[in-house]
mmCIF file of C-alpha atoms in Angstrom:
data_model
loop_
_atom_site.group_PDB
_atom_site.id
_atom_site.type_symbol
_atom_site.label_atom_id
_atom_site.label_comp_id
_atom_site.label_asym_id
_atom_site.label_seq_id
_atom_site.Cartn_x
_atom_site.Cartn_y
_atom_site.Cartn_z
ATOM 1 C CA MET A 1 173.237 107.150 217.964
ATOM 2 C CA ASN A 2 175.669 109.703 219.378
ATOM 3 C CA LYS A 3 173.318 110.615 222.235
ATOM 4 C CA ASN A 4 173.757 107.104 223.645
ATOM 5 C CA GLY A 5 177.494 107.643 223.880
ATOM 6 C CA TYR A 6 178.188 105.104 221.150
ATOM 7 C CA THR A 7 181.279 105.460 219.005
ATOM 8 C CA THR A 8 181.894 103.481 215.855
ATOM 9 C CA PRO A 9 182.632 100.768 215.209
ATOM 10 C CA LEU A 10 180.154 99.401 217.750
ATOM 11 C CA SER A 11 180.790 96.312 219.786
ATOM 12 C CA ASP A 12 178.541 93.312 219.196
ATOM 13 C CA TYR A 13 176.736 94.112 222.449
ATOM 14 C CA GLN A 14 176.180 97.752 221.457
ATOM 15 C CA SER A 15 174.966 96.713 218.008
ATOM 16 C CA ALA A 16 172.415 94.306 219.488
ATOM 17 C CA LYS A 17 171.286 96.955 221.974
ATOM 18 C CA LEU A 18 170.930 99.513 219.175
ATOM 19 C CA MET A 19 168.726 97.159 217.147
ATOM 20 C CA LYS A 20 166.544 96.641 220.212
ATOM 21 C CA GLU A 21 166.256 100.378 220.820
ATOM 22 C CA LEU A 22 165.246 100.863 217.173
ATOM 23 C CA LYS A 23 162.584 98.156 217.667
ATOM 24 C CA ALA A 24 164.162 96.300 214.761
ATOM 25 C CA SER A 25 165.282 93.128 216.527
ATOM 26 C CA TYR A 26 162.047 91.225 215.838
ATOM 27 C CA TYR A 27 162.400 91.759 212.080
ATOM 28 C CA LEU A 28 166.045 90.744 211.769
ATOM 29 C CA ASN A 29 167.015 87.349 210.386
ATOM 30 C CA THR A 30 168.189 84.900 213.043
ATOM 31 C CA ASP A 31 171.327 84.344 211.011
ATOM 32 C CA SER A 32 172.661 87.482 209.385
ATOM 33 C CA CYS A 33 173.519 87.211 205.706
ATOM 34 C CA SER A 34 177.145 86.608 204.823
ATOM 35 C CA GLN A 35 178.933 87.822 201.730
ATOM 36 C CA ASP A 36 180.989 84.616 201.860
ATOM 37 C CA THR A 37 178.068 82.210 201.305
ATOM 38 C CA ASP A 38 177.567 80.231 198.087
ATOM 39 C CA VAL A 39 174.929 82.584 196.702
ATOM 40 C CA TYR A 40 177.542 85.366 196.508
ATOM 41 C CA LEU A 41 180.437 83.295 195.165
ATOM 42 C CA SER A 42 181.735 83.639 191.597
ATOM 43 C CA LEU A 43 181.267 87.376 191.719
ATOM 44 C CA GLU A 44 181.886 89.638 188.764
ATOM 45 C CA ASP A 45 181.685 93.364 189.501
ATOM 46 C CA GLY A 46 179.999 92.475 192.786
ATOM 47 C CA TRP A 47 177.345 90.277 191.169
ATOM 48 C CA ASN A 48 176.612 86.558 191.016
ATOM 49 C CA ASN A 49 174.613 86.617 187.802
ATOM 50 C CA ASP A 50 172.486 83.545 187.027
ATOM 51 C CA CYS A 51 170.401 85.352 184.411
ATOM 52 C CA SER A 52 171.011 84.060 180.881
ATOM 53 C CA LYS A 53 169.858 87.323 179.304
ATOM 54 C CA ASN A 54 172.163 90.215 178.491
ATOM 55 C CA ILE A 55 171.684 92.650 181.382
ATOM 56 C CA GLU A 56 173.841 95.695 182.088
ATOM 57 C CA LEU A 57 174.348 95.585 185.863
ATOM 58 C CA THR A 58 175.771 98.312 188.084
ATOM 59 C CA ASN A 59 179.434 97.784 189.009
ATOM 60 C CA LEU A 60 179.472 97.070 192.757
ATOM 61 C CA THR A 61 183.210 96.404 193.021
ATOM 62 C CA GLY A 62 184.635 97.850 196.225
ATOM 63 C CA GLN A 63 181.174 98.665 197.584
ATOM 64 C CA ALA A 64 179.625 97.483 200.851
ATOM 65 C CA VAL A 65 177.045 95.381 199.005
ATOM 66 C CA VAL A 66 177.167 92.216 196.909
ATOM 67 C CA CYS A 67 174.173 90.868 195.014
ATOM 68 C CA HIS A 68 172.753 87.847 193.247
ATOM 69 C CA ILE A 69 170.324 87.928 190.327
ATOM 70 C CA SER A 70 168.403 84.699 189.779
ATOM 71 C CA TYR A 71 167.813 82.715 186.590
ATOM 72 C CA LEU A 72 164.384 84.368 186.359
ATOM 73 C CA CYS A 73 166.227 87.670 185.756
ATOM 74 C CA SER A 74 163.687 89.581 187.860
ATOM 75 C CA GLU A 75 164.803 88.541 191.355
ATOM 76 C CA VAL A 76 167.636 90.387 193.094
ATOM 77 C CA GLN A 77 169.052 89.467 196.509
ATOM 78 C CA CYS A 78 171.713 91.583 198.216
ATOM 79 C CA CYS A 79 173.793 91.420 201.376
ATOM 80 C CA VAL A 80 174.730 94.856 202.700
ATOM 81 C CA ARG A 81 177.672 95.220 205.087
ATOM 82 C CA ALA A 82 177.387 98.004 207.680
ATOM 83 C CA ASP A 83 180.826 97.831 209.289
ATOM 84 C CA ASP A 84 180.272 100.695 211.736
ATOM 85 C CA ILE A 85 177.552 98.723 213.524
ATOM 86 C CA ARG A 86 179.049 95.260 212.929
ATOM 87 C CA ARG A 87 175.997 93.992 211.049
ATOM 88 C CA THR A 88 174.930 92.777 207.629
ATOM 89 C CA PHE A 89 171.425 93.140 206.224
ATOM 90 C CA GLN A 90 169.643 91.207 203.496
ATOM 91 C CA VAL A 91 167.495 93.069 200.977
ATOM 92 C CA GLU A 92 165.529 91.436 198.165
ATOM 93 C CA LEU A 93 163.502 92.699 195.224
ATOM 94 C CA SER A 94 161.384 90.531 192.945
ATOM 95 C CA VAL A 95 158.983 91.565 190.204
ATOM 96 C CA ASP A 96 156.444 89.057 188.863
ATOM 97 C CA PRO A 97 154.533 90.280 185.790
ATOM 98 C CA CYS A 98 152.320 87.183 185.859
ATOM 99 C CA SER A 99 150.965 87.525 189.393
ATOM 100 C CA LYS A 100 151.251 91.334 189.042
ATOM 101 C CA ILE A 101 153.110 91.427 192.363
ATOM 102 C CA MET A 102 156.352 93.102 193.422
ATOM 103 C CA LEU A 103 157.955 91.912 196.662
ATOM 104 C CA ILE A 104 160.385 93.955 198.749
ATOM 105 C CA LYS A 105 162.107 92.041 201.545
ATOM 106 C CA LEU A 106 164.046 93.869 204.225
ATOM 107 C CA GLU A 107 165.418 91.109 206.432
ATOM 108 C CA ARG A 108 162.246 89.277 207.661
ATOM 109 C CA LEU A 109 159.868 92.076 206.687
ATOM 110 C CA THR A 110 158.071 91.351 203.398
ATOM 111 C CA ILE A 111 156.212 94.136 201.615
ATOM 112 C CA LYS A 112 153.785 93.030 198.910
ATOM 113 C CA VAL A 113 153.002 95.588 196.203
ATOM 114 C CA ASP A 114 150.098 95.205 193.748
ATOM 115 C CA LEU A 115 151.430 96.197 190.319
ATOM 116 C CA LEU A 116 147.890 96.595 188.976
ATOM 117 C CA VAL A 117 147.540 99.812 191.001
ATOM 118 C CA PHE A 118 151.236 100.687 191.245
ATOM 119 C CA GLN A 119 152.383 104.134 190.107
ATOM 120 C CA PHE A 120 155.154 103.404 187.627
ATOM 121 C CA GLY A 121 157.901 105.950 187.023
ATOM 122 C CA THR A 122 157.840 107.293 190.606
ATOM 123 C CA VAL A 123 160.329 106.614 193.406
ATOM 124 C CA HIS A 124 158.705 104.558 196.161
ATOM 125 C CA HIS A 125 160.249 104.398 199.628
ATOM 126 C CA PHE A 126 160.207 101.213 201.718
ATOM 127 C CA SER A 127 161.835 100.844 205.110
ATOM 128 C CA LEU A 128 162.339 98.616 208.125
ATOM 129 C CA VAL A 129 161.465 100.834 211.114
ATOM 130 C CA GLY A 130 163.115 103.722 209.307
ATOM 131 C CA PHE A 131 166.731 102.565 209.421
ATOM 132 C CA LEU A 132 167.036 99.988 206.617
ATOM 133 C CA LYS A 133 165.630 101.514 203.445
ATOM 134 C CA ALA A 134 164.998 100.524 199.846
ATOM 135 C CA ASP A 135 164.068 103.171 197.291
ATOM 136 C CA VAL A 136 162.561 101.692 194.136
ATOM 137 C CA ASN A 137 161.630 103.270 190.826
ATOM 138 C CA LEU A 138 160.001 100.839 188.411
ATOM 139 C CA GLN A 139 159.093 101.698 184.836
ATOM 140 C CA GLU A 140 157.335 99.367 182.438
ATOM 141 C CA ILE A 141 158.972 99.193 178.998
ATOM 142 C CA VAL A 142 156.293 97.657 176.789
ATOM 143 C CA ASP A 143 158.305 97.653 173.548
ATOM 144 C CA ILE A 144 160.943 95.295 174.920
ATOM 145 C CA ASN A 145 158.690 93.496 177.420
ATOM 146 C CA GLY A 146 160.731 94.504 180.434
ATOM 147 C CA TYR A 147 161.062 96.755 183.466
ATOM 148 C CA MET A 148 163.572 99.552 183.962
ATOM 149 C CA VAL A 149 164.537 99.471 187.637
ATOM 150 C CA ASP A 150 166.341 101.822 190.013
ATOM 151 C CA LEU A 151 167.145 100.349 193.443
ATOM 152 C CA THR A 152 169.011 102.172 196.202
ATOM 153 C CA ILE A 153 169.668 100.590 199.602
ATOM 154 C CA SER A 154 170.425 102.772 202.642
ATOM 155 C CA VAL A 155 171.243 102.287 206.311
ATOM 156 C CA CYS A 156 170.278 105.371 208.304
ATOM 157 C CA LEU A 157 170.704 105.712 212.074
ATOM 158 C CA GLU A 158 169.900 109.410 212.444
ATOM 159 C CA SER A 159 166.366 110.690 211.810
ATOM 160 C CA ASN A 160 167.835 113.899 210.445
ATOM 161 C CA GLY A 161 171.138 113.897 208.688
ATOM 162 C CA THR A 162 173.284 111.836 206.383
ATOM 163 C CA CYS A 163 172.762 108.081 206.152
ATOM 164 C CA MET A 164 175.781 106.035 207.196
ATOM 165 C CA LEU A 165 175.548 103.914 204.034
ATOM 166 C CA VAL A 166 173.902 104.488 200.643
ATOM 167 C CA GLU A 167 174.384 101.965 197.834
ATOM 168 C CA THR A 168 172.997 102.209 194.293
ATOM 169 C CA VAL A 169 172.327 98.596 193.328
ATOM 170 C CA LEU A 170 170.342 99.055 190.114
ATOM 171 C CA ASP A 171 170.604 102.195 188.001
ATOM 172 C CA LYS A 172 168.128 102.251 185.117
ATOM 173 C CA THR A 173 168.750 98.520 184.755
ATOM 174 C CA VAL A 174 166.403 96.807 182.306
ATOM 175 C CA LEU A 175 165.140 93.466 183.629
ATOM 176 C CA PRO A 176 163.251 91.247 181.148
ATOM 177 C CA LYS A 177 159.756 90.135 182.072
ATOM 178 C CA THR A 178 158.975 86.490 182.655
ATOM 179 C CA VAL A 179 156.801 85.087 179.860
ATOM 180 C CA CYS A 180 153.384 84.363 181.370
ATOM 181 C CA ASP A 181 151.484 81.219 180.448
ATOM 182 C CA TRP A 182 147.837 82.259 180.703
ATOM 183 C CA SER A 183 146.708 78.843 179.428
ATOM 184 C CA SER A 184 148.305 76.745 182.165
ATOM 185 C CA GLY A 185 145.041 75.679 183.834
ATOM 186 C CA LEU A 186 144.702 74.152 187.297
ATOM 187 C CA GLN A 187 147.981 72.190 187.068
ATOM 188 C CA GLY A 188 146.798 69.396 189.344
ATOM 189 C CA PHE A 189 144.909 71.614 191.785
ATOM 190 C CA SER A 190 141.862 70.028 193.428
ATOM 191 C CA LEU A 191 139.425 72.032 195.553
ATOM 192 C CA GLN A 192 138.440 68.917 197.467
ATOM 193 C CA ASN A 193 142.056 68.128 198.352
ATOM 194 C CA TRP A 194 142.745 71.785 199.128
ATOM 195 C CA LEU A 195 139.795 71.937 201.534
ATOM 196 C CA SER A 196 141.014 68.761 203.252
ATOM 197 C CA SER A 197 144.484 70.275 203.668
ATOM 198 C CA LYS A 198 142.873 73.259 205.404
ATOM 199 C CA GLY A 199 140.910 71.016 207.745
ATOM 200 C CA ASP A 200 137.590 71.798 206.082
ATOM 201 C CA SER A 201 135.087 69.263 204.868
ATOM 202 C CA GLU A 202 133.844 69.255 201.292
ATOM 203 C CA VAL A 203 131.387 72.059 200.548
ATOM 204 C CA SER A 204 128.670 71.131 198.082
ATOM 205 C CA GLY A 205 127.194 74.619 197.821
ATOM 206 C CA SER A 206 128.875 78.006 197.970
ATOM 207 C CA LEU A 207 132.058 78.435 199.947
ATOM 208 C CA PRO A 208 132.118 80.496 203.158
ATOM 209 C CA GLU A 209 133.454 83.984 202.556
ATOM 210 C CA TYR A 210 136.714 83.395 204.454
ATOM 211 C CA VAL A 211 137.335 80.217 202.395
ATOM 212 C CA GLN A 212 136.720 82.151 199.174
ATOM 213 C CA TYR A 213 139.388 84.644 200.233
ATOM 214 C CA MET A 214 141.861 81.886 201.162
ATOM 215 C CA LEU A 215 141.266 80.101 197.856
ATOM 216 C CA LEU A 216 141.908 83.216 195.757
ATOM 217 C CA GLU A 217 145.016 83.991 197.828
ATOM 218 C CA ASP A 218 146.419 80.473 197.550
ATOM 219 C CA ARG A 219 145.810 80.386 193.801
ATOM 220 C CA GLY A 220 147.560 83.760 193.491
ATOM 221 C CA ILE A 221 144.665 85.615 191.882
ATOM 222 C CA SER A 222 143.135 87.636 194.742
ATOM 223 C CA ASN A 223 144.719 90.872 193.484
ATOM 224 C CA MET A 224 143.383 90.140 189.989
ATOM 225 C CA MET A 225 139.759 90.407 191.131
ATOM 226 C CA LYS A 226 137.932 93.719 190.879
ATOM 227 C CA GLU A 227 137.314 95.447 194.175
ATOM 228 C CA THR A 228 133.738 96.231 193.122
ATOM 229 C CA PRO A 229 132.205 93.310 191.183
ATOM 230 C CA CYS A 230 130.130 93.942 188.064
ATOM 231 C CA SER A 231 126.336 93.946 188.387
ATOM 232 C CA LYS A 232 123.928 92.307 185.968
ATOM 233 C CA THR A 233 121.334 94.953 186.860
ATOM 234 C CA LEU A 234 123.505 97.879 185.738
ATOM 235 C CA VAL A 235 124.556 99.195 182.317
ATOM 236 C CA PRO A 236 125.508 97.614 179.985
ATOM 237 C CA TRP A 237 123.897 94.353 181.125
ATOM 238 C CA ASP A 238 120.557 95.677 182.451
ATOM 239 C CA ASN A 239 118.147 94.695 179.649
ATOM 240 C CA SER A 240 117.423 91.609 177.581
ATOM 241 C CA THR A 241 116.679 92.130 173.887
ATOM 242 C CA ASN A 242 115.142 90.076 171.130
ATOM 243 C CA ILE A 243 118.564 89.038 169.803
ATOM 244 C CA GLY A 244 118.726 86.401 172.532
ATOM 245 C CA ILE A 245 117.931 85.816 176.171
ATOM 246 C CA GLY A 246 120.497 87.462 178.455
ATOM 247 C CA TRP A 247 121.836 89.881 175.830
ATOM 248 C CA THR A 248 121.921 93.640 175.325
ATOM 249 C CA THR A 249 123.286 95.003 172.084
ATOM 250 C CA ASN A 250 124.392 98.062 170.171
ATOM 251 C CA CYS A 251 125.257 95.981 167.112
ATOM 252 C CA THR A 252 123.056 96.779 164.110
ATOM 253 C CA SER A 253 123.639 93.498 162.262
ATOM 254 C CA THR A 254 120.389 91.694 161.529
ATOM 255 C CA THR A 255 122.011 88.412 160.468
ATOM 256 C CA MET A 256 124.135 87.633 163.510
ATOM 257 C CA LYS A 257 122.717 84.937 165.773
ATOM 258 C CA LEU A 258 123.637 84.876 169.453
ATOM 259 C CA PRO A 259 122.878 81.959 171.809
ATOM 260 C CA ASP A 260 120.385 82.227 174.635
ATOM 261 C CA LEU A 261 122.245 82.565 177.927
ATOM 262 C CA PRO A 262 121.517 80.902 181.283
ATOM 263 C CA SER A 263 120.289 83.048 184.165
ATOM 264 C CA GLU A 264 123.717 83.359 185.856
ATOM 265 C CA ILE A 265 125.193 85.472 183.056
ATOM 266 C CA SER A 266 124.320 88.634 181.121
ATOM 267 C CA CYS A 267 126.273 89.872 178.107
ATOM 268 C CA ASN A 268 126.496 93.041 176.035
ATOM 269 C CA HIS A 269 127.236 92.974 172.313
ATOM 270 C CA TYR A 270 129.132 96.092 171.246
ATOM 271 C CA GLU A 271 128.408 98.347 168.274
ATOM 272 C CA SER A 272 131.418 96.904 166.420
ATOM 273 C CA CYS A 273 129.621 93.515 166.468
ATOM 274 C CA ASN A 274 133.026 91.893 167.158
ATOM 275 C CA ALA A 275 133.190 92.437 170.926
ATOM 276 C CA VAL A 276 131.236 91.197 173.923
ATOM 277 C CA THR A 277 131.467 91.826 177.650
ATOM 278 C CA CYS A 278 129.720 89.640 180.206
ATOM 279 C CA CYS A 279 128.890 89.672 183.907
ATOM 280 C CA MET A 280 128.692 86.150 185.334
ATOM 281 C CA GLU A 281 127.604 84.941 188.770
ATOM 282 C CA ILE A 282 129.954 82.347 190.294
ATOM 283 C CA ALA A 283 127.959 79.779 192.250
ATOM 284 C CA LYS A 284 130.797 78.583 194.507
ATOM 285 C CA PHE A 285 131.480 82.204 195.493
ATOM 286 C CA ASN A 286 127.909 82.811 196.650
ATOM 287 C CA LYS A 287 127.022 84.369 193.292
ATOM 288 C CA ARG A 288 129.854 86.882 193.375
ATOM 289 C CA THR A 289 130.104 88.197 189.831
ATOM 290 C CA ILE A 290 133.122 88.360 187.549
ATOM 291 C CA GLU A 291 133.483 90.410 184.373
ATOM 292 C CA VAL A 292 134.846 88.863 181.182
ATOM 293 C CA SER A 293 135.248 90.302 177.709
ATOM 294 C CA PHE A 294 136.256 89.224 174.209
ATOM 295 C CA ASN A 295 137.241 91.869 171.648
ATOM 296 C CA PHE A 296 138.125 90.714 168.128
ATOM 297 C CA ASP A 297 139.384 93.463 165.811
ATOM 298 C CA ASP A 298 140.618 92.129 162.479
ATOM 299 C CA CYS A 299 141.494 95.580 161.106
ATOM 300 C CA ALA A 300 143.689 96.438 164.101
ATOM 301 C CA ASN A 301 145.123 92.898 163.954
ATOM 302 C CA PHE A 302 144.473 91.957 167.575
ATOM 303 C CA LEU A 303 142.252 89.986 169.896
ATOM 304 C CA THR A 304 141.934 91.072 173.526
ATOM 305 C CA LEU A 305 140.594 88.817 176.272
ATOM 306 C CA THR A 306 139.871 90.070 179.777
ATOM 307 C CA ILE A 307 138.909 88.369 183.029
ATOM 308 C CA GLU A 308 138.365 90.893 185.806
ATOM 309 C CA ARG A 309 141.553 93.047 185.976
ATOM 310 C CA ILE A 310 143.759 90.887 183.747
ATOM 311 C CA SER A 311 143.936 91.202 179.964
ATOM 312 C CA GLN A 312 145.774 89.328 177.251
ATOM 313 C CA THR A 313 146.345 90.672 173.749
ATOM 314 C CA VAL A 314 146.887 88.220 170.898
ATOM 315 C CA TYR A 315 148.066 89.488 167.512
ATOM 316 C CA LEU A 316 146.013 87.852 164.791
ATOM 317 C CA HIS A 317 148.929 87.180 162.454
ATOM 318 C CA LYS A 318 150.282 84.893 165.221
ATOM 319 C CA LEU A 319 146.934 83.229 165.979
ATOM 320 C CA SER A 320 146.387 79.616 164.966
ATOM 321 C CA TYR A 321 142.935 79.701 163.366
ATOM 322 C CA GLY A 322 140.646 76.711 163.894
ATOM 323 C CA THR A 323 142.496 75.711 167.110
ATOM 324 C CA GLU A 324 141.080 75.951 170.627
ATOM 325 C CA HIS A 325 142.955 78.422 172.849
ATOM 326 C CA LYS A 326 142.696 79.155 176.570
ATOM 327 C CA PHE A 327 143.035 82.214 178.746
ATOM 328 C CA SER A 328 142.656 81.683 182.484
ATOM 329 C CA LEU A 329 143.426 82.992 185.939
ATOM 330 C CA ASN A 330 145.396 79.977 187.186
ATOM 331 C CA GLY A 331 142.695 77.657 185.918
ATOM 332 C CA ILE A 332 139.928 78.846 188.255
ATOM 333 C CA PHE A 333 138.229 81.224 185.813
ATOM 334 C CA GLU A 334 138.857 80.363 182.167
ATOM 335 C CA ILE A 335 137.929 81.474 178.661
ATOM 336 C CA LYS A 336 138.213 78.900 175.877
ATOM 337 C CA TYR A 337 137.940 80.211 172.354
ATOM 338 C CA SER A 338 138.458 79.286 168.730
ATOM 339 C CA ILE A 339 138.210 81.304 165.511
ATOM 340 C CA ILE A 340 137.727 79.831 162.048
ATOM 341 C CA ARG A 341 138.569 82.100 159.121
ATOM 342 C CA ASN A 342 136.619 81.556 155.900
ATOM 343 C CA LYS A 343 138.241 83.780 153.264
ATOM 344 C CA VAL A 344 135.877 82.637 150.490
ATOM 345 C CA ALA A 345 132.732 83.584 152.409
ATOM 346 C CA GLU A 346 134.531 86.541 154.041
ATOM 347 C CA LYS A 347 133.364 85.353 157.452
ATOM 348 C CA TYR A 348 134.826 84.453 160.834
ATOM 349 C CA GLU A 349 133.235 81.758 162.947
ATOM 350 C CA ILE A 350 133.830 82.483 166.648
ATOM 351 C CA HIS A 351 133.306 80.127 169.570
ATOM 352 C CA VAL A 352 133.740 81.370 173.166
ATOM 353 C CA VAL A 353 133.112 79.426 176.384
ATOM 354 C CA MET A 354 133.471 80.755 179.946
ATOM 355 C CA SER A 355 134.130 78.320 182.815
ATOM 356 C CA ALA A 356 134.628 78.241 186.581
ATOM 357 C CA CYS A 357 136.690 75.151 187.467
ATOM 358 C CA TYR A 358 137.992 73.668 190.719
ATOM 359 C CA GLU A 359 138.905 70.107 189.701
ATOM 360 C CA SER A 360 141.165 69.048 186.834
ATOM 361 C CA PHE A 361 138.641 66.941 184.925
ATOM 362 C CA SER A 362 135.375 68.772 185.561
ATOM 363 C CA CYS A 363 134.146 72.349 185.792
ATOM 364 C CA ASP A 364 131.497 73.664 188.157
ATOM 365 C CA GLN A 365 130.064 76.091 185.597
ATOM 366 C CA VAL A 366 130.401 76.136 181.812
ATOM 367 C CA VAL A 367 128.642 78.802 179.739
ATOM 368 C CA THR A 368 128.778 79.135 175.950
ATOM 369 C CA ILE A 369 128.892 82.849 175.160
ATOM 370 C CA LEU A 370 129.391 82.615 171.391
ATOM 371 C CA ASN A 371 128.384 79.374 169.699
ATOM 372 C CA ARG A 372 130.166 79.252 166.354
ATOM 373 C CA THR A 373 128.814 82.740 165.770
ATOM 374 C CA SER A 374 129.351 84.044 162.240
ATOM 375 C CA VAL A 375 130.975 87.493 161.972
ATOM 376 C CA ASP A 376 131.596 89.432 158.756
ATOM 377 C CA MET A 377 135.168 90.244 157.783
ATOM 378 C CA LYS A 378 135.684 93.996 157.789
ATOM 379 C CA ASN A 379 136.732 95.997 154.780
ATOM 380 C CA CYS A 380 139.873 97.437 156.368
ATOM 381 C CA SER A 381 141.663 100.597 155.308
ATOM 382 C CA TYR A 382 145.215 101.185 156.561
ATOM 383 C CA ASN A 383 145.770 104.635 155.126
ATOM 384 C CA ASP A 384 145.657 106.269 158.559
ATOM 385 C CA GLY A 385 148.418 104.348 160.292
ATOM 386 C CA PHE A 386 150.379 101.174 160.786
ATOM 387 C CA LEU A 387 149.056 97.696 161.354
ATOM 388 C CA ASN A 388 149.815 96.255 164.778
ATOM 389 C CA SER A 389 152.560 93.668 164.524
#
């Protein structure tokens, strides 16, 4: 900045010229943020806190930044005042454990981060053409179902040297995770109406590839799909056995009966006899396959369901036996399941159905994977450790 003959504080003209020289003008908000707007009123220690949870926030009193944390408790918006260049800058951070997405907003620039491949516990650097920076360190705290977050905002006008402004906004601050409802279903979504809104006519067969991508994006599940789909011709789904059409198995039980499967799906039955994994062709997606699994472990006290890259763990002492439950990716791909516990016979009766749905009252594909399949209760020993709870 000094080489241009500028001295601080800059005039409005010099500030605008500087932003243009930095090639930042395009990314700046038309109206700069103001620390006097409603979102930053009712400040306490520099924060407008709409989160109802008990969060220990960094004291920003007397600093060049004020912030707002939303009622979701995982969205932070800040307005940074850089007096030397007569500008303010808006920086936002939001973490969504349900969509597995973290968003960093630096003025108009939005950076979308996939938490499914994110390296937790490492400082990540984000910047707007190198001068407006956000350094983020995110750690997942499973025991308390939250994230520990470090967020530092900087304004740097020299490529080498000290930044003119550095503000620590979050310092090992624990933000609670939003509770995800994996049983919410389509919630009024209609593929036919969605296609009409995009200017496309109804497609009776498979969707064009670009429409498939748009659909997964709009439903917020594109990042939840595996980059390389499963293959029915590869292990562990590559052979059919005499236990049922479409099945491979390592289970040695001779009494368990498994249903014959339609041609669009192949399943593997694990050695434990309580777990299955399936590879299913989705007709609307031109037979693109998705991987689903169901793992019931009564000794470890949990049930794990997986669709592609997303898993849900249910502790069995909290499970309502004999009731139908759902696990879905925003209603498009869905597992319905129920478990009946018969203590007298020492058996579980398990029913699992996999569906691909695009309209609220009908599904395009419905496949019964386990049809009231009888599974023996295990003789559990807990001498080696604690029961999950």
